PDB file of C-alpha atoms in Angstrom:
ATOM      1  CA  MET S 261      18.571  86.580  32.523  1.00 87.00           C
ATOM      2  CA  ALA S 262      20.862  84.735  30.386  1.00 96.00           C
ATOM      3  CA  LEU S 263      20.224  81.303  29.298  1.00 98.00           C
ATOM      4  CA  ILE S 264      23.268  78.689  28.543  1.00 98.00           C
ATOM      5  CA  ASN S 265      22.245  76.060  24.773  1.00 98.00           C
ATOM      6  CA  PRO S 266      25.544  73.491  25.493  1.00 98.00           C
ATOM      7  CA  SER S 267      25.890  72.052  21.345  1.00 96.00           C
ATOM      8  CA  ILE S 268      25.764  68.265  21.811  1.00 94.00           C
ATOM      9  CA  LEU S 269      27.496  68.753  17.871  1.00 91.00           C
ATOM     10  CA  SER S 270      30.546  69.393  20.418  1.00 93.00           C
ATOM     11  CA  ALA S 271      30.075  66.503  22.549  1.00 94.00           C
ATOM     12  CA  ASP S 272      31.119  62.658  21.958  1.00 93.00           C
ATOM     13  CA  PHE S 273      27.937  60.452  19.972  1.00 89.00           C
ATOM     14  CA  ALA S 274      28.598  57.304  21.505  1.00 90.00           C
ATOM     15  CA  ARG S 275      28.428  58.707  24.686  1.00 94.00           C
ATOM     16  CA  LEU S 276      25.578  60.974  23.610  1.00 93.00           C
ATOM     17  CA  ALA S 277      23.144  60.145  27.671  1.00 94.00           C
ATOM     18  CA  GLU S 278      26.042  61.055  29.380  1.00 96.00           C
ATOM     19  CA  GLU S 279      27.257  64.009  28.221  1.00 96.00           C
ATOM     20  CA  ALA S 280      23.558  65.049  27.842  1.00 95.00           C
ATOM     21  CA  LYS S 281      24.196  64.939  31.987  1.00 95.00           C
ATOM     22  CA  ALA S 282      26.809  66.760  31.997  1.00 96.00           C
ATOM     23  CA  VAL S 283      25.949  69.727  31.545  1.00 96.00           C
ATOM     24  CA  GLU S 284      22.148  69.633  33.413  1.00 90.00           C
ATOM     25  CA  GLY S 285      22.838  72.936  34.797  1.00 93.00           C
ATOM     26  CA  ALA S 286      22.065  74.046  31.387  1.00 97.00           C
ATOM     27  CA  ASP S 287      19.141  75.680  30.369  1.00 97.00           C
ATOM     28  CA  TRP S 288      18.857  74.189  26.819  1.00 98.00           C
ATOM     29  CA  LEU S 289      20.506  71.102  25.270  1.00 98.00           C
ATOM     30  CA  HIS S 290      21.484  72.454  21.807  1.00 97.00           C
ATOM     31  CA  VAL S 291      20.686  70.201  19.037  1.00 96.00           C
ATOM     32  CA  ASP S 292      22.332  70.359  15.385  1.00 94.00           C
ATOM     33  CA  VAL S 293      20.261  68.890  13.481  1.00 95.00           C
ATOM     34  CA  MET S 294      22.356  68.478   9.580  1.00 93.00           C
ATOM     35  CA  ASP S 295      21.091  67.299   6.272  1.00 91.00           C
ATOM     36  CA  ASN S 296      23.583  67.240   3.876  1.00 86.00           C
ATOM     37  CA  HIS S 297      22.283  69.269   1.591  1.00 90.00           C
ATOM     38  CA  PHE S 298      21.082  72.667   3.354  1.00 91.00           C
ATOM     39  CA  VAL S 299      24.540  72.262   4.727  1.00 88.00           C
ATOM     40  CA  PRO S 300      27.395  70.118   3.515  1.00 80.00           C
ATOM     41  CA  ASN S 301      27.836  68.184   6.560  1.00 86.00           C
ATOM     42  CA  LEU S 302      25.179  65.283   7.959  1.00 83.00           C
ATOM     43  CA  THR S 303      24.595  64.728  11.843  1.00 89.00           C
ATOM     44  CA  LEU S 304      21.421  62.869  12.997  1.00 89.00           C
ATOM     45  CA  GLY S 305      17.438  62.330  12.933  1.00 90.00           C
ATOM     46  CA  VAL S 306      14.235  61.997  14.416  1.00 94.00           C
ATOM     47  CA  PRO S 307      14.906  58.242  16.682  1.00 93.00           C
ATOM     48  CA  VAL S 308      18.018  60.154  17.920  1.00 93.00           C
ATOM     49  CA  VAL S 309      15.815  63.097  18.755  1.00 96.00           C
ATOM     50  CA  GLU S 310      13.979  60.978  20.223  1.00 96.00           C
ATOM     51  CA  SER S 311      16.546  58.621  21.743  1.00 95.00           C
ATOM     52  CA  LEU S 312      18.149  62.072  23.705  1.00 95.00           C
ATOM     53  CA  SER S 313      14.491  63.396  25.135  1.00 96.00           C
ATOM     54  CA  LYS S 314      14.088  60.429  26.845  1.00 95.00           C
ATOM     55  CA  ALA S 315      17.737  60.507  28.261  1.00 94.00           C
ATOM     56  CA  THR S 316      17.430  63.939  30.134  1.00 95.00           C
ATOM     57  CA  ASP S 317      14.864  66.280  31.630  1.00 95.00           C
ATOM     58  CA  THR S 318      16.844  69.855  29.666  1.00 96.00           C
ATOM     59  CA  PRO S 319      14.534  70.382  27.022  1.00 97.00           C
ATOM     60  CA  LEU S 320      15.900  70.139  23.655  1.00 98.00           C
ATOM     61  CA  ASP S 321      16.479  73.242  21.096  1.00 98.00           C
ATOM     62  CA  LEU S 322      16.289  71.896  17.604  1.00 98.00           C
ATOM     63  CA  HIS S 323      18.131  73.502  14.872  1.00 97.00           C
ATOM     64  CA  LEU S 324      16.732  72.530  11.930  1.00 97.00           C
ATOM     65  CA  MET S 325      19.471  73.413   8.907  1.00 96.00           C
ATOM     66  CA  ILE S 326      18.279  71.157   6.511  1.00 95.00           C
ATOM     67  CA  GLU S 327      16.052  71.423   3.236  1.00 94.00           C
ATOM     68  CA  ASP S 328      12.219  71.746   3.553  1.00 95.00           C
ATOM     69  CA  PRO S 329      11.890  72.330   7.107  1.00 97.00           C
ATOM     70  CA  ASP S 330       8.328  73.031   7.009  1.00 97.00           C
ATOM     71  CA  ARG S 331       8.027  69.247   6.246  1.00 96.00           C
ATOM     72  CA  TRP S 332       9.932  67.807   9.286  1.00 95.00           C
ATOM     73  CA  ALA S 333       9.923  70.259  11.966  1.00 97.00           C
ATOM     74  CA  PRO S 334       6.734  68.867  13.177  1.00 96.00           C
ATOM     75  CA  GLN S 335       8.669  65.230  13.346  1.00 96.00           C
ATOM     76  CA  TYR S 336      10.780  66.692  15.741  1.00 97.00           C
ATOM     77  CA  ILE S 337       8.666  68.285  18.159  1.00 97.00           C
ATOM     78  CA  GLU S 338       6.997  64.547  18.549  1.00 97.00           C
ATOM     79  CA  ALA S 339      10.674  63.254  19.228  1.00 96.00           C
ATOM     80  CA  GLY S 340      10.131  65.218  22.154  1.00 97.00           C
ATOM     81  CA  ALA S 341      11.884  69.269  20.998  1.00 97.00           C
ATOM     82  CA  GLY S 342      10.534  72.440  22.867  1.00 98.00           C
ATOM     83  CA  SER S 343      11.796  74.640  20.868  1.00 98.00           C
ATOM     84  CA  VAL S 344      12.707  74.264  16.343  1.00 98.00           C
ATOM     85  CA  THR S 345      14.478  76.593  14.979  1.00 98.00           C
ATOM     86  CA  PHE S 346      13.708  76.829  11.323  1.00 98.00           C
ATOM     87  CA  HIS S 347      15.529  78.756   8.762  1.00 98.00           C
ATOM     88  CA  VAL S 348      14.661  81.219   6.785  1.00 97.00           C
ATOM     89  CA  GLU S 349      16.054  80.354   4.112  1.00 97.00           C
ATOM     90  CA  ALA S 350      14.801  77.170   3.466  1.00 97.00           C
ATOM     91  CA  ALA S 351      11.271  77.515   5.201  1.00 97.00           C
ATOM     92  CA  GLY S 352       8.975  77.723   2.075  1.00 96.00           C
ATOM     93  CA  ALA S 353       6.421  79.723   4.161  1.00 97.00           C
ATOM     94  CA  PRO S 354       7.320  80.626   7.810  1.00 97.00           C
ATOM     95  CA  VAL S 355       4.754  81.945   9.296  1.00 98.00           C
ATOM     96  CA  ARG S 356       3.273  78.990   8.626  1.00 98.00           C
ATOM     97  CA  LEU S 357       5.421  77.147   9.886  1.00 98.00           C
ATOM     98  CA  ALA S 358       6.071  79.251  13.579  1.00 98.00           C
ATOM     99  CA  ARG S 359       2.286  79.177  13.960  1.00 98.00           C
ATOM    100  CA  GLU S 360       2.075  75.736  13.216  1.00 98.00           C
ATOM    101  CA  ILE S 361       5.286  74.590  15.755  1.00 98.00           C
ATOM    102  CA  ARG S 362       3.701  76.743  18.276  1.00 98.00           C
ATOM    103  CA  ALA S 363       0.265  75.097  18.023  1.00 98.00           C
ATOM    104  CA  LYS S 364       2.179  71.275  18.604  1.00 97.00           C
ATOM    105  CA  GLY S 365       3.274  73.487  22.163  1.00 97.00           C
ATOM    106  CA  ALA S 366       7.161  73.747  20.892  1.00 98.00           C
ATOM    107  CA  ARG S 367       8.668  77.507  21.081  1.00 98.00           C
ATOM    108  CA  ALA S 368       8.929  78.974  17.166  1.00 98.00           C
ATOM    109  CA  SER S 369      12.507  80.214  15.808  1.00 98.00           C
ATOM    110  CA  MET S 370      13.877  81.370  12.769  1.00 98.00           C
ATOM    111  CA  ALA S 371      17.554  81.157  12.008  1.00 98.00           C
ATOM    112  CA  LEU S 372      19.373  83.588   9.837  1.00 98.00           C
ATOM    113  CA  LYS S 373      22.789  82.744   8.344  1.00 97.00           C
ATOM    114  CA  PRO S 374      25.739  85.353   8.634  1.00 96.00           C
ATOM    115  CA  ALA S 375      24.486  87.036   5.010  1.00 96.00           C
ATOM    116  CA  THR S 376      20.594  87.126   5.430  1.00 97.00           C
ATOM    117  CA  PRO S 377      19.934  90.530   7.250  1.00 97.00           C
ATOM    118  CA  ILE S 378      17.153  90.807   9.177  1.00 97.00           C
ATOM    119  CA  GLU S 379      15.046  93.942   8.305  1.00 97.00           C
ATOM    120  CA  PRO S 380      13.427  91.787   5.279  1.00 97.00           C
ATOM    121  CA  TYR S 381      11.799  89.681   8.553  1.00 97.00           C
ATOM    122  CA  GLU S 382      10.208  92.836  10.610  1.00 97.00           C
ATOM    123  CA  ASP S 383       6.641  91.557  10.407  1.00 96.00           C
ATOM    124  CA  LEU S 384       7.418  87.874  10.697  1.00 96.00           C
ATOM    125  CA  LEU S 385       9.101  88.892  14.440  1.00 97.00           C
ATOM    126  CA  PRO S 386       5.634  88.926  16.228  1.00 97.00           C
ATOM    127  CA  GLU S 387       5.270  85.220  14.552  1.00 98.00           C
ATOM    128  CA  LEU S 388       9.044  84.002  16.788  1.00 98.00           C
ATOM    129  CA  ASP S 389       9.806  83.331  20.408  1.00 98.00           C
ATOM    130  CA  MET S 390      13.085  83.384  19.139  1.00 98.00           C
ATOM    131  CA  LEU S 391      15.251  84.621  16.671  1.00 98.00           C
ATOM    132  CA  LEU S 392      18.752  82.909  15.911  1.00 98.00           C
ATOM    133  CA  ILE S 393      21.872  85.133  14.635  1.00 98.00           C
ATOM    134  CA  MET S 394      24.166  82.431  13.666  1.00 97.00           C
ATOM    135  CA  THR S 395      27.939  84.099  14.100  1.00 97.00           C
ATOM    136  CA  VAL S 396      29.590  81.617  11.682  1.00 95.00           C
ATOM    137  CA  GLU S 397      28.173  79.840   8.506  1.00 91.00           C
ATOM    138  CA  PRO S 398      26.446  76.798   9.653  1.00 86.00           C
ATOM    139  CA  GLY S 399      27.713  73.236   9.456  1.00 79.00           C
ATOM    140  CA  PHE S 400      30.610  72.690  11.628  1.00 74.00           C
ATOM    141  CA  GLY S 401      31.716  73.308  14.509  1.00 71.00           C
ATOM    142  CA  GLY S 402      34.852  74.968  15.960  1.00 72.00           C
ATOM    143  CA  GLN S 403      34.567  77.519  13.714  1.00 81.00           C
ATOM    144  CA  SER S 404      35.944  81.604  14.851  1.00 91.00           C
ATOM    145  CA  PHE S 405      33.033  83.892  15.992  1.00 95.00           C
ATOM    146  CA  LEU S 406      32.917  86.549  12.598  1.00 96.00           C
ATOM    147  CA  ASP S 407      32.680  90.066  15.023  1.00 96.00           C
ATOM    148  CA  ILE S 408      30.862  91.517  11.639  1.00 96.00           C
ATOM    149  CA  MET S 409      27.105  90.238  13.412  1.00 97.00           C
ATOM    150  CA  LEU S 410      27.326  92.167  16.329  1.00 98.00           C
ATOM    151  CA  PRO S 411      25.796  94.564  14.183  1.00 98.00           C
ATOM    152  CA  LYS S 412      23.759  93.093  13.177  1.00 98.00           C
ATOM    153  CA  ILE S 413      23.076  90.980  16.713  1.00 98.00           C
ATOM    154  CA  ARG S 414      22.888  95.183  17.776  1.00 97.00           C
ATOM    155  CA  ARG S 415      20.089  96.246  15.110  1.00 97.00           C
ATOM    156  CA  THR S 416      17.950  92.951  15.701  1.00 98.00           C
ATOM    157  CA  ARG S 417      18.091  93.882  19.494  1.00 97.00           C
ATOM    158  CA  GLU S 418      16.462  97.493  18.607  1.00 96.00           C
ATOM    159  CA  LEU S 419      14.172  96.028  16.187  1.00 97.00           C
ATOM    160  CA  ILE S 420      12.691  93.633  19.326  1.00 97.00           C
ATOM    161  CA  SER S 421      12.564  97.119  21.385  1.00 95.00           C
ATOM    162  CA  ARG S 422      10.613  98.405  19.356  1.00 95.00           C
ATOM    163  CA  HIS S 423       8.309  96.798  18.641  1.00 95.00           C
ATOM    164  CA  GLY S 424       7.861  95.397  22.848  1.00 96.00           C
ATOM    165  CA  LEU S 425       8.035  92.057  21.637  1.00 96.00           C
ATOM    166  CA  GLN S 426       9.463  89.141  24.611  1.00 94.00           C
ATOM    167  CA  LEU S 427      11.593  87.332  22.420  1.00 97.00           C
ATOM    168  CA  ALA S 428      14.051  85.318  23.346  1.00 98.00           C
ATOM    169  CA  LEU S 429      17.460  86.912  20.853  1.00 98.00           C
ATOM    170  CA  GLN S 430      20.053  82.924  20.020  1.00 98.00           C
ATOM    171  CA  VAL S 431      23.440  83.618  18.935  1.00 98.00           C
ATOM    172  CA  ASP S 432      25.386  79.743  17.572  1.00 96.00           C
ATOM    173  CA  GLY S 433      28.933  80.067  16.202  1.00 94.00           C
ATOM    174  CA  GLY S 434      32.404  80.999  17.699  1.00 94.00           C
ATOM    175  CA  VAL S 435      30.047  81.777  21.722  1.00 97.00           C
ATOM    176  CA  SER S 436      32.412  81.305  24.286  1.00 97.00           C
ATOM    177  CA  ALA S 437      34.526  83.323  27.432  1.00 97.00           C
ATOM    178  CA  ALA S 438      36.640  85.422  24.565  1.00 97.00           C
ATOM    179  CA  THR S 439      33.228  86.295  22.898  1.00 98.00           C
ATOM    180  CA  ILE S 440      30.112  86.238  24.982  1.00 98.00           C
ATOM    181  CA  GLU S 441      30.375  89.055  26.609  1.00 98.00           C
ATOM    182  CA  ARG S 442      30.247  91.388  23.486  1.00 97.00           C
ATOM    183  CA  CYS S 443      27.173  88.948  22.311  1.00 98.00           C
ATOM    184  CA  ALA S 444      25.689  90.066  25.643  1.00 98.00           C
ATOM    185  CA  GLU S 445      26.357  93.991  25.527  1.00 97.00           C
ATOM    186  CA  ALA S 446      25.268  93.772  21.386  1.00 97.00           C
ATOM    187  CA  GLY S 447      22.592  92.482  22.772  1.00 97.00           C
ATOM    188  CA  ALA S 448      22.036  88.365  23.113  1.00 98.00           C
ATOM    189  CA  ASP S 449      19.954  86.965  25.470  1.00 97.00           C
ATOM    190  CA  VAL S 450      20.392  83.582  24.450  1.00 98.00           C
ATOM    191  CA  PHE S 451      24.172  81.677  24.123  1.00 98.00           C
ATOM    192  CA  VAL S 452      24.480  78.471  22.271  1.00 97.00           C
ATOM    193  CA  ALA S 453      28.316  77.252  23.236  1.00 96.00           C
ATOM    194  CA  GLY S 454      29.562  73.741  21.909  1.00 94.00           C
ATOM    195  CA  SER S 455      33.834  73.052  22.352  1.00 94.00           C
ATOM    196  CA  ALA S 456      33.492  76.299  24.937  1.00 96.00           C
ATOM    197  CA  VAL S 457      31.416  73.779  27.496  1.00 97.00           C
ATOM    198  CA  TYR S 458      32.240  70.113  26.065  1.00 97.00           C
ATOM    199  CA  GLY S 459      36.182  71.209  25.732  1.00 95.00           C
ATOM    200  CA  ALA S 460      36.251  72.120  28.887  1.00 96.00           C
ATOM    201  CA  GLU S 461      36.787  69.928  32.125  1.00 96.00           C
ATOM    202  CA  ASP S 462      34.563  70.296  33.625  1.00 97.00           C
ATOM    203  CA  PRO S 463      31.726  71.039  31.352  1.00 97.00           C
ATOM    204  CA  ALA S 464      29.150  72.186  34.362  1.00 97.00           C
ATOM    205  CA  LYS S 465      31.109  75.039  35.717  1.00 97.00           C
ATOM    206  CA  ALA S 466      31.763  75.841  32.410  1.00 98.00           C
ATOM    207  CA  VAL S 467      27.976  76.609  31.366  1.00 98.00           C
ATOM    208  CA  ARG S 468      27.943  78.775  35.227  1.00 97.00           C
ATOM    209  CA  ASP S 469      31.139  80.598  34.310  1.00 98.00           C
ATOM    210  CA  LEU S 470      29.382  81.742  30.802  1.00 98.00           C
ATOM    211  CA  ARG S 471      26.442  82.737  31.858  1.00 98.00           C
ATOM    212  CA  GLU S 472      27.867  84.835  34.498  1.00 98.00           C
ATOM    213  CA  GLN S 473      29.971  86.236  32.231  1.00 98.00           C
ATOM    214  CA  ALA S 474      26.519  87.090  30.067  1.00 97.00           C
ATOM    215  CA  GLU S 475      24.440  88.736  32.899  1.00 96.00           C
ATOM    216  CA  ARG S 476      27.731  90.946  33.760  1.00 96.00           C
ATOM    217  CA  ALA S 477      28.051  92.359  30.448  1.00 96.00           C
ATOM    218  CA  THR S 478      24.153  92.701  29.958  1.00 95.00           C
ATOM    219  CA  ALA S 479      23.892  94.819  33.329  1.00 93.00           C
ATOM    220  CA  ALA S 480      26.736  97.087  32.060  1.00 93.00           C
ATOM    221  CA  ALA S 481      24.975  97.371  28.570  1.00 91.00           C
ATOM    222  CA  GLY S 482      21.418  98.629  30.483  1.00 80.00           C
ATOM    223  CA  TRP S 483      19.639  97.365  27.246  1.00 78.00           C
ATOM    224  CA  GLY S 484      18.010  94.671  29.613  1.00 66.00           C
ATOM    225  CA  CYS S 485      16.851  91.187  28.693  1.00 45.00           C
ATOM    226  CA  ALA S 486      13.932  90.337  26.519  1.00 42.00           C
ATOM    227  CA  HIS S 487      12.247  87.276  28.809  1.00 40.00           C
TER     228      HIS S 487
END
């Protein structure tokens, strides 16, 4: 099953509770946390995540684009995050951090920037519930999808299958009606969509349409789902 995670980075920040309710048919709500250090942008922090978790029944999928995620990740779980993604480029001890996230009751996810290869981290995969492949450079919404990431998605899906893991494979960046089928065909099964959802006249319908597109492409590709 394809999972659609709308990104509130593309929502109206003055109306976050309403924007969260507008996509309540989504599987998760993707929340980008940026610190203006790891990436050149600043978004929101623990208090806003805590408020958002109380305003929606959709579980929160936190994407930490920050320095020192080893220190901050536990605080976001306490604030209500059901899934926490840290960047391997920023983590001091990724295995220890993944285990701590799981021990606190959240899904542990690791993100890779476009230039970061998956192969050096093959042995870490069993420690994770999800792997995020960035299909744009992290830091800003509304960027164009990088087609050169498709082979990396395929290689990652092959590694997951080779090890027999129940590991979700998420893509984030430029995911839209024009690109989601290529991502699904390559092996992704969780899709972060920002402007493709919140820029639509009917965000809830956009979520349903994207899910249908992804599931058709997955069925045609024949690689199956990793859930």
